[in-house]
């Protein structure tokens, strides 16, 4: 980046470079840990390498900086005065990437929850957000369990139906053989054809 950055932009750049240990992420991780949740960080096997995943609950959490991810209507997502086209393009690209990642994860059966940086400003607000997050995770886990058990039941039923059908077919064949016995002579002749 050859152009001059304002201190705020530079700060954003640096926090981006620092990468995974941004303050909001640390807060979310601590909040989850304190509530007894087990999670994985930046799982490379998943699309978009989500910040936090809870495999047991089928939940992926994106912890988004409001500026970088273009939080709509948020006061922390202000456009810089210098080089606005550059930032606009960059943020639009991030948003697009977020949407694609979310759709991809959902298609794989994950519930995606986004936590915004601004939701964690101030102790009380942060605690409330983390409490709500825990509830969202539990609900997602419940939905997933219901879905899985339903799938299991319907698979079991399908198997039973198939077995019943095969048994019935066998019965019918036996019945036909009993009712319309083919004389041995014809049987032998048809074999020689
Ligand atoms: Zn925000």
Tab-separated table of N, CA and C and ligand atoms in Angstrom, residues 64-67 71-77 116-119, ligand 1:
chain	number	residue	atom	x	y	z
A	64	UNK	N	-16.624	-10.847	13.403
A	64	UNK	CA	-16.301	-9.884	12.354
A	64	UNK	C	-16.010	-8.487	12.878
A	65	UNK	N	-14.915	-7.932	12.397
A	65	UNK	CA	-14.647	-6.521	12.637
A	65	UNK	C	-15.601	-5.698	11.776
A	66	UNK	N	-16.216	-4.683	12.384
A	66	UNK	CA	-17.263	-3.932	11.677
A	66	UNK	C	-16.720	-3.183	10.474
A	67	UNK	N	-15.520	-2.663	10.573
A	67	UNK	CA	-14.935	-1.930	9.455
A	67	UNK	C	-14.598	-2.876	8.310
A	71	UNK	N	-20.042	-3.831	8.315
A	71	UNK	CA	-21.269	-4.017	9.092
A	71	UNK	C	-22.281	-2.935	8.716
A	72	UNK	N	-23.417	-3.364	8.171
A	72	UNK	CA	-24.433	-2.429	7.666
A	72	UNK	C	-25.014	-1.582	8.786
A	73	UNK	N	-25.049	-0.276	8.564
A	73	UNK	CA	-25.664	0.639	9.515
A	73	UNK	C	-24.904	0.789	10.825
A	74	UNK	N	-23.684	0.315	10.849
A	74	UNK	CA	-22.912	0.370	12.094
A	74	UNK	C	-22.015	1.601	12.096
A	75	UNK	N	-21.907	2.249	13.255
A	75	UNK	CA	-21.116	3.483	13.287
A	75	UNK	C	-19.618	3.212	13.244
A	76	UNK	N	-19.229	1.981	13.445
A	76	UNK	CA	-17.805	1.659	13.359
A	76	UNK	C	-17.384	1.268	11.941
A	77	UNK	N	-18.365	1.226	11.068
A	77	UNK	CA	-18.066	0.809	9.691
A	77	UNK	C	-17.967	2.015	8.761
A	116	UNK	N	-20.592	-9.498	15.826
A	116	UNK	CA	-19.946	-8.269	15.369
A	116	UNK	C	-19.154	-7.630	16.501
A	117	UNK	N	-18.052	-7.043	16.094
A	117	UNK	CA	-17.170	-6.341	17.026
A	117	UNK	C	-17.946	-5.347	17.903
A	118	UNK	N	-18.878	-4.609	17.273
A	118	UNK	CA	-19.603	-3.567	18.014
A	118	UNK	C	-20.515	-4.162	19.091
A	119	UNK	N	-20.909	-5.413	18.923
A	119	UNK	CA	-21.788	-6.044	19.911
A	119	UNK	C	-21.038	-6.368	21.201
B	1	LIG	ZN1	-20.846	-3.104	13.979
